[in-house]
Short mmCIF file of C-alpha atoms and ligand atoms in Angstrom, two decimals:
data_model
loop_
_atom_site.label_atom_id
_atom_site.label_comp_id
_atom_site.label_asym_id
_atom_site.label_seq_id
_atom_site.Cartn_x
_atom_site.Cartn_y
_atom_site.Cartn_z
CA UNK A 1 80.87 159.63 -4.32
CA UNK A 2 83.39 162.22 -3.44
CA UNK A 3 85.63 160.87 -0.52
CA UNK A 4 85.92 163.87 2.18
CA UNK A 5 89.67 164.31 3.89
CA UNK A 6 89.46 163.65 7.28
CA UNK A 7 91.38 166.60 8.41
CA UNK A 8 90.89 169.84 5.77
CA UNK A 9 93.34 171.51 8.06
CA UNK A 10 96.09 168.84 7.39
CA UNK A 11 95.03 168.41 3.99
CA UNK A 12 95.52 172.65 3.30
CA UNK A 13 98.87 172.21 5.37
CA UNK A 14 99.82 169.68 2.78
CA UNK A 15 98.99 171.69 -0.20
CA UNK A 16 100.92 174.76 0.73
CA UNK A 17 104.07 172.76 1.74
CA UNK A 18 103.99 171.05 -1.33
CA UNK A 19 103.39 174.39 -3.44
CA UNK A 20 106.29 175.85 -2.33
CA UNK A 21 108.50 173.02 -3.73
CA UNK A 22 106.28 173.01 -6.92
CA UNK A 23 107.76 176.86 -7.32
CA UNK A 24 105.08 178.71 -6.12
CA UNK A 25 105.65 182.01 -3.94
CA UNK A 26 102.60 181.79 -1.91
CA UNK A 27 99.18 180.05 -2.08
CA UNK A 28 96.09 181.15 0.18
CA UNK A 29 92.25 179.61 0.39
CA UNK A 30 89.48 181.78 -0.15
CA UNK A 31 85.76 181.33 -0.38
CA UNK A 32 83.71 181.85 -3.52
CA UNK A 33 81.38 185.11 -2.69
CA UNK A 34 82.45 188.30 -4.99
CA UNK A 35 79.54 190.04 -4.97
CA UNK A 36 81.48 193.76 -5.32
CA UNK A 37 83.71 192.54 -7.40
CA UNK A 38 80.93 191.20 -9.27
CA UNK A 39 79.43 194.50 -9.26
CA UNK A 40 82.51 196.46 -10.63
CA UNK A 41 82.98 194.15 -13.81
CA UNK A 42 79.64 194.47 -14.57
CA UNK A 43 79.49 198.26 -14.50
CA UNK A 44 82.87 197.66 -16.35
CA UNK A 45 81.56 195.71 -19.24
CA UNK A 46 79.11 198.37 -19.30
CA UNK A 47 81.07 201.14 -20.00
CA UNK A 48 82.59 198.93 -22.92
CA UNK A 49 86.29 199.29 -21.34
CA UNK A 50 87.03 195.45 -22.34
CA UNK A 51 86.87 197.23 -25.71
CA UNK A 52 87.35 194.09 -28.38
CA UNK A 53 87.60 191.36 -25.90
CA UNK A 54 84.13 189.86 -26.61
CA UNK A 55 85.00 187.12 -24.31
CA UNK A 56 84.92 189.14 -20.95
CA UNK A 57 81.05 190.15 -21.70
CA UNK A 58 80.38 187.18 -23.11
CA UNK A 59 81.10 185.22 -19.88
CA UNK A 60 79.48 187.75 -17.59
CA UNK A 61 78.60 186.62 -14.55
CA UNK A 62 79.41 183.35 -15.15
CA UNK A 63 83.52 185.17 -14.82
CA UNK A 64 82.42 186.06 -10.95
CA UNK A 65 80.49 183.00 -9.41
CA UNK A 66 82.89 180.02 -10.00
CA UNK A 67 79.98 177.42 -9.03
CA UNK A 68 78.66 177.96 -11.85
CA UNK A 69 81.15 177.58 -13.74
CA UNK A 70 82.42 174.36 -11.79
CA UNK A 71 78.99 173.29 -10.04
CA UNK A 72 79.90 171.62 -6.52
CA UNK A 73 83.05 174.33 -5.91
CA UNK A 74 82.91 176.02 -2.28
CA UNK A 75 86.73 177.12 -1.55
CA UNK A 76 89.19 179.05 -4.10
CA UNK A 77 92.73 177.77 -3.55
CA UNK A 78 94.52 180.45 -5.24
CA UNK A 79 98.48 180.71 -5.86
CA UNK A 80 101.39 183.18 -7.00
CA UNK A 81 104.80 182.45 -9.16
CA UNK A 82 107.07 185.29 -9.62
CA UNK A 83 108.49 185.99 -12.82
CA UNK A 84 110.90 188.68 -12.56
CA UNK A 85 114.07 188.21 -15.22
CA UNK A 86 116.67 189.11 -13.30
CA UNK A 87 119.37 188.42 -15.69
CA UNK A 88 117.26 190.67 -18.43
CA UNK A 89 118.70 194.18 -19.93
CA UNK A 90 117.01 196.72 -17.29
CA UNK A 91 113.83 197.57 -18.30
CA UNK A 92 114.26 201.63 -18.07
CA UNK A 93 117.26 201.13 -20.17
CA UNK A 94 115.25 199.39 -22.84
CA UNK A 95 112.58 202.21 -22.63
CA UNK A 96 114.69 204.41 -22.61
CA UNK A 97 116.68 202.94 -26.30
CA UNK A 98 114.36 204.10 -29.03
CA UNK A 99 115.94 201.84 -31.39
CA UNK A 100 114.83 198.89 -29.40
CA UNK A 101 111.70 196.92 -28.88
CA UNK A 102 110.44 197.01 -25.17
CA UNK A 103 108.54 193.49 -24.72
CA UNK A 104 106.77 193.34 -21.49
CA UNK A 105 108.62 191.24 -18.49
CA UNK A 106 106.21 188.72 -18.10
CA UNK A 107 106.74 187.90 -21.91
CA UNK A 108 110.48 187.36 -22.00
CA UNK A 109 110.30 183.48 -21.15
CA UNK A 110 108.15 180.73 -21.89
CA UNK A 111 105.13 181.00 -21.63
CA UNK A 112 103.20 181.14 -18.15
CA UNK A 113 100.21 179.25 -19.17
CA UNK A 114 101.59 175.83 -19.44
CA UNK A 115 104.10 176.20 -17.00
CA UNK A 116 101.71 177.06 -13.66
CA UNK A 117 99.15 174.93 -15.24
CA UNK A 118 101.32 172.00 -14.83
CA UNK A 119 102.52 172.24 -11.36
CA UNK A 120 98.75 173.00 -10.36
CA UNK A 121 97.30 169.94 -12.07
CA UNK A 122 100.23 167.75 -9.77
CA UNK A 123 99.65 169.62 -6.81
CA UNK A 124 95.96 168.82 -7.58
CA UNK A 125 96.55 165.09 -8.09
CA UNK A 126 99.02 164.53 -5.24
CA UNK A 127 96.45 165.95 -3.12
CA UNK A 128 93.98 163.16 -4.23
CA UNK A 129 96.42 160.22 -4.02
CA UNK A 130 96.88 161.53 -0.52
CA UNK A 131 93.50 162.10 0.80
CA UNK A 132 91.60 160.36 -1.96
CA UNK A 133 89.07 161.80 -5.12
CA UNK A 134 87.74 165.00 -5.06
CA UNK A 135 86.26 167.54 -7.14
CA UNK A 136 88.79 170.18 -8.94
CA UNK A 137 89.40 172.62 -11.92
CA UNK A 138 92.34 173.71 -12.39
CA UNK A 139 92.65 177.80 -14.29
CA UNK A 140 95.64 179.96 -15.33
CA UNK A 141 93.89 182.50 -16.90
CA UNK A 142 92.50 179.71 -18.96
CA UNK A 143 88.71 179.95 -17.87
CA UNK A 144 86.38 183.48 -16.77
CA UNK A 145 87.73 183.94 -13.34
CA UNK A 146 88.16 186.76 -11.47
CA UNK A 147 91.76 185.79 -10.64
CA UNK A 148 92.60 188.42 -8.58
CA UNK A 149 89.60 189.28 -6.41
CA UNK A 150 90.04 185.90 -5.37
CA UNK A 151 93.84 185.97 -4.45
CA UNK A 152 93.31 188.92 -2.70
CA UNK A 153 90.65 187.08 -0.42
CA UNK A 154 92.67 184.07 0.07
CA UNK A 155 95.18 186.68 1.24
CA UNK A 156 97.66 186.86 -1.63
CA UNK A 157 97.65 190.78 -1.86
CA UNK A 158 95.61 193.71 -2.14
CA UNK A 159 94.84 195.16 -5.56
CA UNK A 160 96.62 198.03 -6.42
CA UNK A 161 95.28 201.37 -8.24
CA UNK A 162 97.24 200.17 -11.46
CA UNK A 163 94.44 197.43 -11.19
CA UNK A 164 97.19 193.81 -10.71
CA UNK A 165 97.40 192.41 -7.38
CA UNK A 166 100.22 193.02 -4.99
CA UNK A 167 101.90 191.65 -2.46
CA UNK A 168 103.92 193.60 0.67
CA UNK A 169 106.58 191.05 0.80
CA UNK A 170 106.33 190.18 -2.80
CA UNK A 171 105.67 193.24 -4.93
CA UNK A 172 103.26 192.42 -8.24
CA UNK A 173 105.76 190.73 -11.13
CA UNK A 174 103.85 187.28 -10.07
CA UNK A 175 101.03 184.92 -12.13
CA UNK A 176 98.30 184.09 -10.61
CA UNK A 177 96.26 180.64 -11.10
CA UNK A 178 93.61 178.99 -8.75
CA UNK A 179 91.92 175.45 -8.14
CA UNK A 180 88.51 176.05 -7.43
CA UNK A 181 87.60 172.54 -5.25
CA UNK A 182 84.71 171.08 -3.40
CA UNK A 183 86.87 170.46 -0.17
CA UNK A 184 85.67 172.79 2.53
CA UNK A 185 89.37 174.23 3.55
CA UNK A 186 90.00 176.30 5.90
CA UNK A 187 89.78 179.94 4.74
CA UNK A 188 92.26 182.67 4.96
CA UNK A 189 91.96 186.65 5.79
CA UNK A 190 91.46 189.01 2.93
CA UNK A 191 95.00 190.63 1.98
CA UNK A 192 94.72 194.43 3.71
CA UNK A 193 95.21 197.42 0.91
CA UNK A 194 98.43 199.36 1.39
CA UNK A 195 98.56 201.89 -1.77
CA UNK A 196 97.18 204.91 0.99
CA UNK A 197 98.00 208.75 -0.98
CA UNK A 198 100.40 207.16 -3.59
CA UNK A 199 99.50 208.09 -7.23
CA UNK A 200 102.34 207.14 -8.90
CA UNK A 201 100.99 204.26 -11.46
CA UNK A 202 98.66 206.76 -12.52
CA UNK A 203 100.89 209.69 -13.31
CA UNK A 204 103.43 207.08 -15.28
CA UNK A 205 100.66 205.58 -17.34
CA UNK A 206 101.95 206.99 -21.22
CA UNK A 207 98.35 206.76 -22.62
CA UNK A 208 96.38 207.62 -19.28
CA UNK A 209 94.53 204.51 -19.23
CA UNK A 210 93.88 204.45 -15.37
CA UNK A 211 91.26 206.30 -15.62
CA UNK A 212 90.45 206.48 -11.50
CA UNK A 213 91.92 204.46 -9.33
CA UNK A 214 91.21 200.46 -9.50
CA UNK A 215 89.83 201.74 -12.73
CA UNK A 216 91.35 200.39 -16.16
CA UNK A 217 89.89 201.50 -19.21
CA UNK A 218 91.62 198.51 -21.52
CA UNK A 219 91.00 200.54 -24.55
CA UNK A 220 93.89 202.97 -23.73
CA UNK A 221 96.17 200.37 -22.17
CA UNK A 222 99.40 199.71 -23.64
CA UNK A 223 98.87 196.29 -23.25
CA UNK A 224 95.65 195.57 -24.64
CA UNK A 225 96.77 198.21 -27.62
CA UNK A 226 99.35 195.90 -28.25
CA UNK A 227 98.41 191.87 -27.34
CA UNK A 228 94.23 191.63 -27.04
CA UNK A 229 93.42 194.76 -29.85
CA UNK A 230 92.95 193.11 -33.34
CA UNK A 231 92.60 195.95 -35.82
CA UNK A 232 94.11 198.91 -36.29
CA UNK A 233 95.62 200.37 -33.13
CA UNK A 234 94.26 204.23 -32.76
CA UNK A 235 96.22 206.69 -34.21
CA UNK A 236 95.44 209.04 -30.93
CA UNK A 237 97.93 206.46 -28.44
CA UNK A 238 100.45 205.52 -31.53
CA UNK A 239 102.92 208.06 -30.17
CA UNK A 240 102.26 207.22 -26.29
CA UNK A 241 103.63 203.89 -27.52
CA UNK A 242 106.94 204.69 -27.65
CA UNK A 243 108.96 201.14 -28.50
CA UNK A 244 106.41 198.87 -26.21
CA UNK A 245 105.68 196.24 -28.47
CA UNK A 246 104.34 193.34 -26.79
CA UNK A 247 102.64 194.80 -23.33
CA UNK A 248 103.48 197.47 -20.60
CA UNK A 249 105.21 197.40 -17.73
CA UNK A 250 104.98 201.10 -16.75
CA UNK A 251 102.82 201.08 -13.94
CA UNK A 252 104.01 198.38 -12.03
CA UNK A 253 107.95 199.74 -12.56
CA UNK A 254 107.04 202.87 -10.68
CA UNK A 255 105.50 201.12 -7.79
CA UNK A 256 107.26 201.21 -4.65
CA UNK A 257 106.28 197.71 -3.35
CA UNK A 258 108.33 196.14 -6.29
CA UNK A 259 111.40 196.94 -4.07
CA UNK A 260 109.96 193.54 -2.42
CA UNK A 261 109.60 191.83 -5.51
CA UNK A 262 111.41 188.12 -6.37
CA UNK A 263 113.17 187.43 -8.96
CA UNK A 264 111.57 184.32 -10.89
CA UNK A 265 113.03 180.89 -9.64
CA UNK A 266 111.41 178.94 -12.50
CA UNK A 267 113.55 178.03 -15.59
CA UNK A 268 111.52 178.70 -18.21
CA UNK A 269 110.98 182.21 -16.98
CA UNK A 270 114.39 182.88 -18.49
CA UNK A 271 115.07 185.52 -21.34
CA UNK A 272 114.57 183.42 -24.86
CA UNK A 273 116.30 184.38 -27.60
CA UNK A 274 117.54 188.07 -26.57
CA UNK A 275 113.64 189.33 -26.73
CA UNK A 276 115.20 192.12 -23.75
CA UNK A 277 117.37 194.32 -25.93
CA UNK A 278 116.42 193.02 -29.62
CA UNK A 279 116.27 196.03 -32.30
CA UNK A 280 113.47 197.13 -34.00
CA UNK A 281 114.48 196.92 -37.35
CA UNK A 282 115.97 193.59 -37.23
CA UNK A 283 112.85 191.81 -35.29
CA UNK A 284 110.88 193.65 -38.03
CA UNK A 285 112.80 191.87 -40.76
CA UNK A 286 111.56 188.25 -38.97
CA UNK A 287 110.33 186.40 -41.93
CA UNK A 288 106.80 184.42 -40.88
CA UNK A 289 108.27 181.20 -40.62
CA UNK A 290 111.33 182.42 -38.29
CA UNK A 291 108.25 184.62 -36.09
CA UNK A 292 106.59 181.30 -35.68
CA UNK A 293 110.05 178.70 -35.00
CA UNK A 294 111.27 181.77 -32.02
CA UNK A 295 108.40 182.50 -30.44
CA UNK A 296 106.81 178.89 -30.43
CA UNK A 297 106.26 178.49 -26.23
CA UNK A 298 106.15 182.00 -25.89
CA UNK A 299 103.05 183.99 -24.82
CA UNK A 300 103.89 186.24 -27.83
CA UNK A 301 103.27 183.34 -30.65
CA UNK A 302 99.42 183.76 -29.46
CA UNK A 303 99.37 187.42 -31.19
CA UNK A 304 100.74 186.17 -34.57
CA UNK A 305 103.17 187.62 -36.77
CA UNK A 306 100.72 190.11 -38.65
CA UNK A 307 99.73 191.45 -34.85
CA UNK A 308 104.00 191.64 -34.40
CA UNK A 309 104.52 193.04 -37.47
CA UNK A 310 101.47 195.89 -36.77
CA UNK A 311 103.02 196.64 -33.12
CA UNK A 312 106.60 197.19 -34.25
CA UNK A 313 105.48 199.78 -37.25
CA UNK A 314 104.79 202.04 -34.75
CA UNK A 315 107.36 201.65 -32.61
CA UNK A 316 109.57 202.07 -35.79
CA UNK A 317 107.30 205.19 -36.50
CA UNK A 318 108.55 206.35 -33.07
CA UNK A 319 112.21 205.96 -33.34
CA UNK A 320 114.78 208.46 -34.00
CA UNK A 321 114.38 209.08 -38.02
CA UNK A 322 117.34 207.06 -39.72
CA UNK A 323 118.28 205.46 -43.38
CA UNK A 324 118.09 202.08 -41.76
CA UNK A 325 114.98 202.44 -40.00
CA UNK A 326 113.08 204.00 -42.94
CA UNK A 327 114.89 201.21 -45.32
CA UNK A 328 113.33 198.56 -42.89
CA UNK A 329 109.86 200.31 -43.31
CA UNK A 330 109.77 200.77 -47.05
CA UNK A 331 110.76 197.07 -47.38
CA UNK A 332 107.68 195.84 -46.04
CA UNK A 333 105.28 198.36 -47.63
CA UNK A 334 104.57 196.25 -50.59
CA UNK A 335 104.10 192.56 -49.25
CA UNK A 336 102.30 193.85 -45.92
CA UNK A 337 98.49 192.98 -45.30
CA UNK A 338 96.14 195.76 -45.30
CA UNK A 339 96.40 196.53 -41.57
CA UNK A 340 100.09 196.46 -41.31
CA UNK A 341 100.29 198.63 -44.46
CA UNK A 342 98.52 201.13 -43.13
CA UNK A 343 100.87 201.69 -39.81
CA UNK A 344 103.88 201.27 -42.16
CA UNK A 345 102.47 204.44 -43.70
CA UNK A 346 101.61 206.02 -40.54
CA UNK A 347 105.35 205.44 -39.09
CA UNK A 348 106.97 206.80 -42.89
CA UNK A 349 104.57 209.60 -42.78
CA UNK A 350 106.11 210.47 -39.12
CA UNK A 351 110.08 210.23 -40.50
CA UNK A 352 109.15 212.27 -44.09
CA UNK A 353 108.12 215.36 -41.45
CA UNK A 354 111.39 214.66 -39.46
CA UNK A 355 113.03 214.79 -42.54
CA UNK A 356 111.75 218.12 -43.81
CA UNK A 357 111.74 219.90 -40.44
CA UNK A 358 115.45 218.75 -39.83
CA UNK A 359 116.23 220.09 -43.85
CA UNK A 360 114.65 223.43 -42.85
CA UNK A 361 116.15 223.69 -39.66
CA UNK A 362 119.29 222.80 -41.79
CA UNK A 363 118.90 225.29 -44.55
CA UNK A 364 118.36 228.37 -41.55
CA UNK A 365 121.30 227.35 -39.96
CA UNK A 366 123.73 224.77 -42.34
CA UNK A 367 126.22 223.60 -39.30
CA UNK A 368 123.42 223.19 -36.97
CA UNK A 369 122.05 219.30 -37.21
CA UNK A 370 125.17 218.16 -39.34
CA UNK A 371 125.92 215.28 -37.48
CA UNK A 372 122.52 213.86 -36.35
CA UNK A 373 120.67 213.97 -40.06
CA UNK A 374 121.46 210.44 -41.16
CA UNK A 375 118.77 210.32 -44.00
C1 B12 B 401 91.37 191.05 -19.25
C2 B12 B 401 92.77 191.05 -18.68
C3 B12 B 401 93.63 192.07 -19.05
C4 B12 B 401 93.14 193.31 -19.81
C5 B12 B 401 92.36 194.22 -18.83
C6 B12 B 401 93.07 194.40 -17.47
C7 B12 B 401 92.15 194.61 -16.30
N1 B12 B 401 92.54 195.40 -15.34
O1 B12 B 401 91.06 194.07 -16.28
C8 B12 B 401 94.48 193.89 -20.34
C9 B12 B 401 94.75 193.35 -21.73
C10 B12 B 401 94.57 195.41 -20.39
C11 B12 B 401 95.48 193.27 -19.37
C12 B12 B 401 96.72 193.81 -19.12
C13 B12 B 401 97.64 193.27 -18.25
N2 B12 B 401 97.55 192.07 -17.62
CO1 B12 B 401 95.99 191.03 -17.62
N3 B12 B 401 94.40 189.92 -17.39
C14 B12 B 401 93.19 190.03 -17.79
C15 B12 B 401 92.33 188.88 -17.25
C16 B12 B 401 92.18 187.83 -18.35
C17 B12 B 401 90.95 189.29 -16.73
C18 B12 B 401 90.94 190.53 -15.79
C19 B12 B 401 89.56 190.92 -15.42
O2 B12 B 401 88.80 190.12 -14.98
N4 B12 B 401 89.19 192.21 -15.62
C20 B12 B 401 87.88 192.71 -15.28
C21 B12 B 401 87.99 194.06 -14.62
C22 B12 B 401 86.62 194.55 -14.19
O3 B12 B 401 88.79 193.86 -13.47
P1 B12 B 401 89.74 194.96 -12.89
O4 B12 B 401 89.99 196.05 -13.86
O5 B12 B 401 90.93 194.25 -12.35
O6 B12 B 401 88.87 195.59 -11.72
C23 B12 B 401 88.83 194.99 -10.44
C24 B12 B 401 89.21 195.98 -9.34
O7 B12 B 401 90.07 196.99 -9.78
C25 B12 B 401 87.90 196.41 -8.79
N5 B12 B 401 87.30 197.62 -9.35
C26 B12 B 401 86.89 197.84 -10.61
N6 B12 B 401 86.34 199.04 -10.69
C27 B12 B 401 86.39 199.59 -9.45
C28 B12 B 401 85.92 200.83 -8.99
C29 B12 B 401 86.12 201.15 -7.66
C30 B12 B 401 85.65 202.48 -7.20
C31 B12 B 401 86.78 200.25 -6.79
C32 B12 B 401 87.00 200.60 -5.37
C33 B12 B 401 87.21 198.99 -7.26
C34 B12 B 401 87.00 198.71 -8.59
O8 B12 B 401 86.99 195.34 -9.04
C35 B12 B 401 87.37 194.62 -10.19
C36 B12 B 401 87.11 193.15 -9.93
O9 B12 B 401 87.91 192.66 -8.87
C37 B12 B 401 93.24 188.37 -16.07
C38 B12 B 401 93.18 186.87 -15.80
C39 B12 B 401 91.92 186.52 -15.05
N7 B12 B 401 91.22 185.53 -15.51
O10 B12 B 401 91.60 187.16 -14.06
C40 B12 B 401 94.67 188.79 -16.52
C41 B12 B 401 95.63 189.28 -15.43
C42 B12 B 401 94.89 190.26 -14.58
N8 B12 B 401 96.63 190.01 -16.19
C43 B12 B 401 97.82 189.92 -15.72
C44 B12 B 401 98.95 190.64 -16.21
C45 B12 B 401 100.32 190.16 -15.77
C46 B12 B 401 98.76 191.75 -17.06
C47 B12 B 401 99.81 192.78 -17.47
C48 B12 B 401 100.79 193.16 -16.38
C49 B12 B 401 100.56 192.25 -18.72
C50 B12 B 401 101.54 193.23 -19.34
N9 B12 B 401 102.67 193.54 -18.71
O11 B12 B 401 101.34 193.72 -20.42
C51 B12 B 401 98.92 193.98 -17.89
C52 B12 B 401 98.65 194.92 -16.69
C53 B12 B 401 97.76 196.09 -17.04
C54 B12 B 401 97.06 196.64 -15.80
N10 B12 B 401 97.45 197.82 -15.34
O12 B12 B 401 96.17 195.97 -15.28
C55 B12 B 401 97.89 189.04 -14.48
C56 B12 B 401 97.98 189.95 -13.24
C57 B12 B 401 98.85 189.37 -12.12
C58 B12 B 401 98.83 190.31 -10.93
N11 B12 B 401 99.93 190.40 -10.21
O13 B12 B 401 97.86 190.95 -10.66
C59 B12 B 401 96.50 188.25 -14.61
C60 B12 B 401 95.85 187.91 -13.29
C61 B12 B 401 96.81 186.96 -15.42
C62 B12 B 401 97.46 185.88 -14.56
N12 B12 B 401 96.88 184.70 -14.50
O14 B12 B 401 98.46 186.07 -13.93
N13 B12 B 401 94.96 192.18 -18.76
S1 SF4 B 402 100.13 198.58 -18.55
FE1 SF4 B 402 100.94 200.53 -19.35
S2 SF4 B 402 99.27 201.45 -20.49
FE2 SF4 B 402 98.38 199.82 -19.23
S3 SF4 B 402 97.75 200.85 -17.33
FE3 SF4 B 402 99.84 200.13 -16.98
S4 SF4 B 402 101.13 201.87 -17.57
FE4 SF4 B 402 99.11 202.25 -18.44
S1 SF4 B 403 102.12 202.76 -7.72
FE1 SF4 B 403 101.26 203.44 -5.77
S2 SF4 B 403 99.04 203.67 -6.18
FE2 SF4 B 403 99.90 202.48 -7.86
S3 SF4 B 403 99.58 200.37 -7.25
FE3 SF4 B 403 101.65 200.92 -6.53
S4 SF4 B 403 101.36 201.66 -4.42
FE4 SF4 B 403 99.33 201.61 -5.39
#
C-alpha cells in the first residue's frame, strides 16, 4: 500500500528545492482536469492539422486525462529547462546565410529526451527515499500528454499565439516534462496570458501556419515539414523553407518575452559538432555512416539520414545558384532513394531557371551580372 507523506506541503517544498539543483528553471503542481484543452485537440484532430502524425489521434483522449493513462494520478508536477545556446552563431545570421543550414535551437545539443528524463526519474526517487513509495510516471514528451496545458496550470506560463508555452521571467526556449503522481500536493495558480494586441509570431510565420491565434495547423509548419512529415514535403511551402532544415524557430525569435529568456545551464545543451553555421553542401555530402556516428544523442538522429538528406535538397534548391551547390546536387541524383530524388530534381529544376534568366539578363545587357554568374 502506497505510504502517504505526512506533510504534502513539505514534501512539494522539497521537490522544488531539489529541482532547481537538478537544472530545472521552474517546476509548478497542477491538477489533472483539461476539459477545454481537451476540447481544442479534439476539434484539432478533427480538422486533420496533426497531418501524418497518426499517433496524436490515435491516443485521443487518452493524450488529455492522464488517469487514464496512469490510473491512481491526481496532481501534475510539471517542470521547465531552458535550452538557449548562447555560445551558438546568432540565429538571424544563420537565416539570413543562404549557403547555410538553419537547424532549430533546441536541436543544436544533445538530445532533450534523455537528459530531463534523467533528472526527473532522481528527483522522483529522492522524493520516495525521503517520504517513502508512491505512485509516479515520469514523461518528456515520451507519452500522450498535453504538456503544456498542464504547465500552464501548475503556473509555468501562459500559452502563447505561436501555440509553445511562455514564461514572463523566462521567455519560451525551455522543455517541458511532468510527473504525473498520486500524492495530493498542493496546487498552484494557472500562469495569467500576457500576449494582449501583439501579432507578431503570426506575421513572421514563412509558411503561414498559425492559422488563428493558439491555432497551429502542423501541416504548414516548418517544423513538422521538416522533423514529423515522412514523404514528400509539398512543393507549395518548399520555397517558404528557405535553409531551415531541421525545425523553426521563427515565431518564437520575434517574440518579445524572449528578451527574458535563459540561456541553457545544462552541458549537453551545448552546440555539437558546429550544427549552428554548417554549410549546406558539405552536410549534404555526409555519407550514412558519418549522419549516424554525428548525430548519435542528438534529437536529429530520430529523422534519419534519408529525412536529412530530403530537408537539405530544398534548402540547396533555395540557395543562391552556384557550380558548387549544383555539383553537390547532381552528385546525389543517381544513388538517392526515390523521395530524395525527387527534391534533388525539384532544387536543379529551381538553379537551371536561375541559370537561363541570369544568361538572358546577360545577353540584354553583357556587363550587367558579370561578377555574380558563377555557373
Ligand atoms: C505534436 C507536437 C508538435 C507538432 C504540433 C505543434 C502543436 N502546436 O501542437 C509540431 C511538429 C508542429 C511541433 C513543433 C514544435 N514543437 Co512540439 N510538440 C508536440 C507535442 C508532442 C504535442 C503537442 C500537442 O499536444 N498538440 C495538440 C494541439 C491541439 O495543441 P496546441 O496546438 O498546442 O493547442 C493548444 C492551445 O493552443 C489551445 N488551443 C487550440 N486551439 C485553440 C483555439 C482557441 C480559440 C483557443 C483559445 C485555444 C486553442 O488548446 C490546445 C491544448 O492545450 C508536444 C509534447 C507534448 N507531449 O505535449 C511538443 C512540444 C509542444 N513541442 C515543443 C517544441 C520545442 C517545438 C518546436 C519549438 C520545435 C522546433 N523549434 O522546431 C516547434 C514549435 C512550433 C509551434 N509554433 O508550436 C515543446 C514546447 C515547449 C514550450 N516552451 O512550449 C513541447 C512541449 C515538447 C517538450 N517536451 O518540451 N510540435
Ligand atoms: S515553427 Fe516556424 S513554421 Fe512553425 S509556426 Fe513557428 S514560425 Fe511558423
Ligand atoms: S509573438 Fe506576440 S502574440 Fe506571439 S506568442 Fe509572443 S507575445 Fe504572443
Amino acid at each position: 500500500m502506497t505510504q502517504r507523506p505526512p506533510d504534502p506541503a513539505a514534501a512539494k517544498r522539497q521537490l522544488a528545492a531539489r529541482a532547481r539543483e537538478l537544472g530545472f528553471g521552474r517546476i509548478g503542481v497542477a491538477p489533472i482536469d483539461i476539459p477545454e484543452d481537451e476540447q481544442h485537440l479534439l476539434r484539432w484532430l478533427d480538422a486533420g492539422m496533426h497531418g501524418e502524425m497518426d499517433y496524436m489521434r490515435r491516443h485521443g483522449t487518452r493524450r488529455s486525462r492522464p488517469q487514464e493513462l496512469s490510473p491512481g494520478t491526481v496532481r501534475v508536477i510539471s517542470v521547465r529547462m531552458d535550452y538557449w545556446p548562447v555560445a551558438a552563431r546568432d540565429a538571424g545570421e544563420v537565416l539570413g546565410d543562404a549557403q547555410s543550414g538553419y537547424i532549430s535551437r533546441y536541436a543544436l545539443g544533445r538530445d532533450y529526451h534523455k537528459v530531463m528524463r534523467n533528472a526527473l526519474a532522481r528527483l522522483a526517487e529522492e522524493l520516495a527515499d525521503a517520504i517513502g513509495p508512491f505512485g509516479y510516471r515520469v514523461c518528456v514528451d515520451s507519452a500522450p500528454v498535453l504538456e503544456k496545458a498542464h504547465a500552464r496550470n501548475a503556473g509555468l506560463g501562459w500559452i502563447g499565439k505561436h501555440t509553445n508555452l511562455i514564461a514572463r521571467e523566462a521567455g519560451s526556449w525551455f522543455f517541458l516534462g511532468e510527473i504525473l503522481t498520486d500524492l495530493p500536493l498542493p496546487v498552484d495558480e494557472p500562469a495569467s496570458a500576457h500576449c494582449g494586441t501583439c501579432t507578431a509570431c503570426i506575421t513572421a510565420c514563412p509558411t503561414a501556419a498559425i492559422v488563428a491565434p493558439y491555432q497551429l495547423d502542423a501541416r504548414r509548419c516548418i517544423a513538422y515539414l521538416t522533423i514529423e512529415h515522412h514523404s514528400a514535403i509539398p512543393v507549395e511551402f518548399r520555397e517558404a523553407i528557405g535553409n531551415r532544415i531541421y525545425g523553426c524557430d521563427d515565431c518564437q525569435l520575434v517574440c518579445p518575452w524572449n528578451k527574458f529568456a535563459h540561456a541553457a545551464s545544462h552541458p549537453d545543451f551545448k552546440v555539437r559538432h558546429g550544427l549552428d553555421s554548417g554549410r549546406l553542401t558539405e552536410l549534404f555530402s555526409w555519407t550514412q555512416s558519418q549522419f549516424e556516428e554525428r548525430m548519435r544523442g542528438s534529437a536529429i538522429y530520430r529523422i534519419g539520414y534519408e529525412k536529412w538528406l530530403r530537408n537539405i535538397a530544398v534548402a540547396l534548391g533555395n540557395a543562391p545558384t552556384s557550380e558548387p551547390v549544383i555539383r553537390a546536387l547532381e552528385q546525389r541524383r543517381e544513388s538517392a532513394s526515390e523521395l530524395v530524388r525527387e527534391h534533388i530534381e525539384w532544387a536543379l529544376g529551381r538553379h537551371k531557371t536561375s541559370v537561363v534568366d541570369l544568361q538572358s539578363a546577360s545577353q540584354k545587357d553583357p556587363g550587367q551580372n558579370a561578377a555574380s554568374t558563377s555557373v
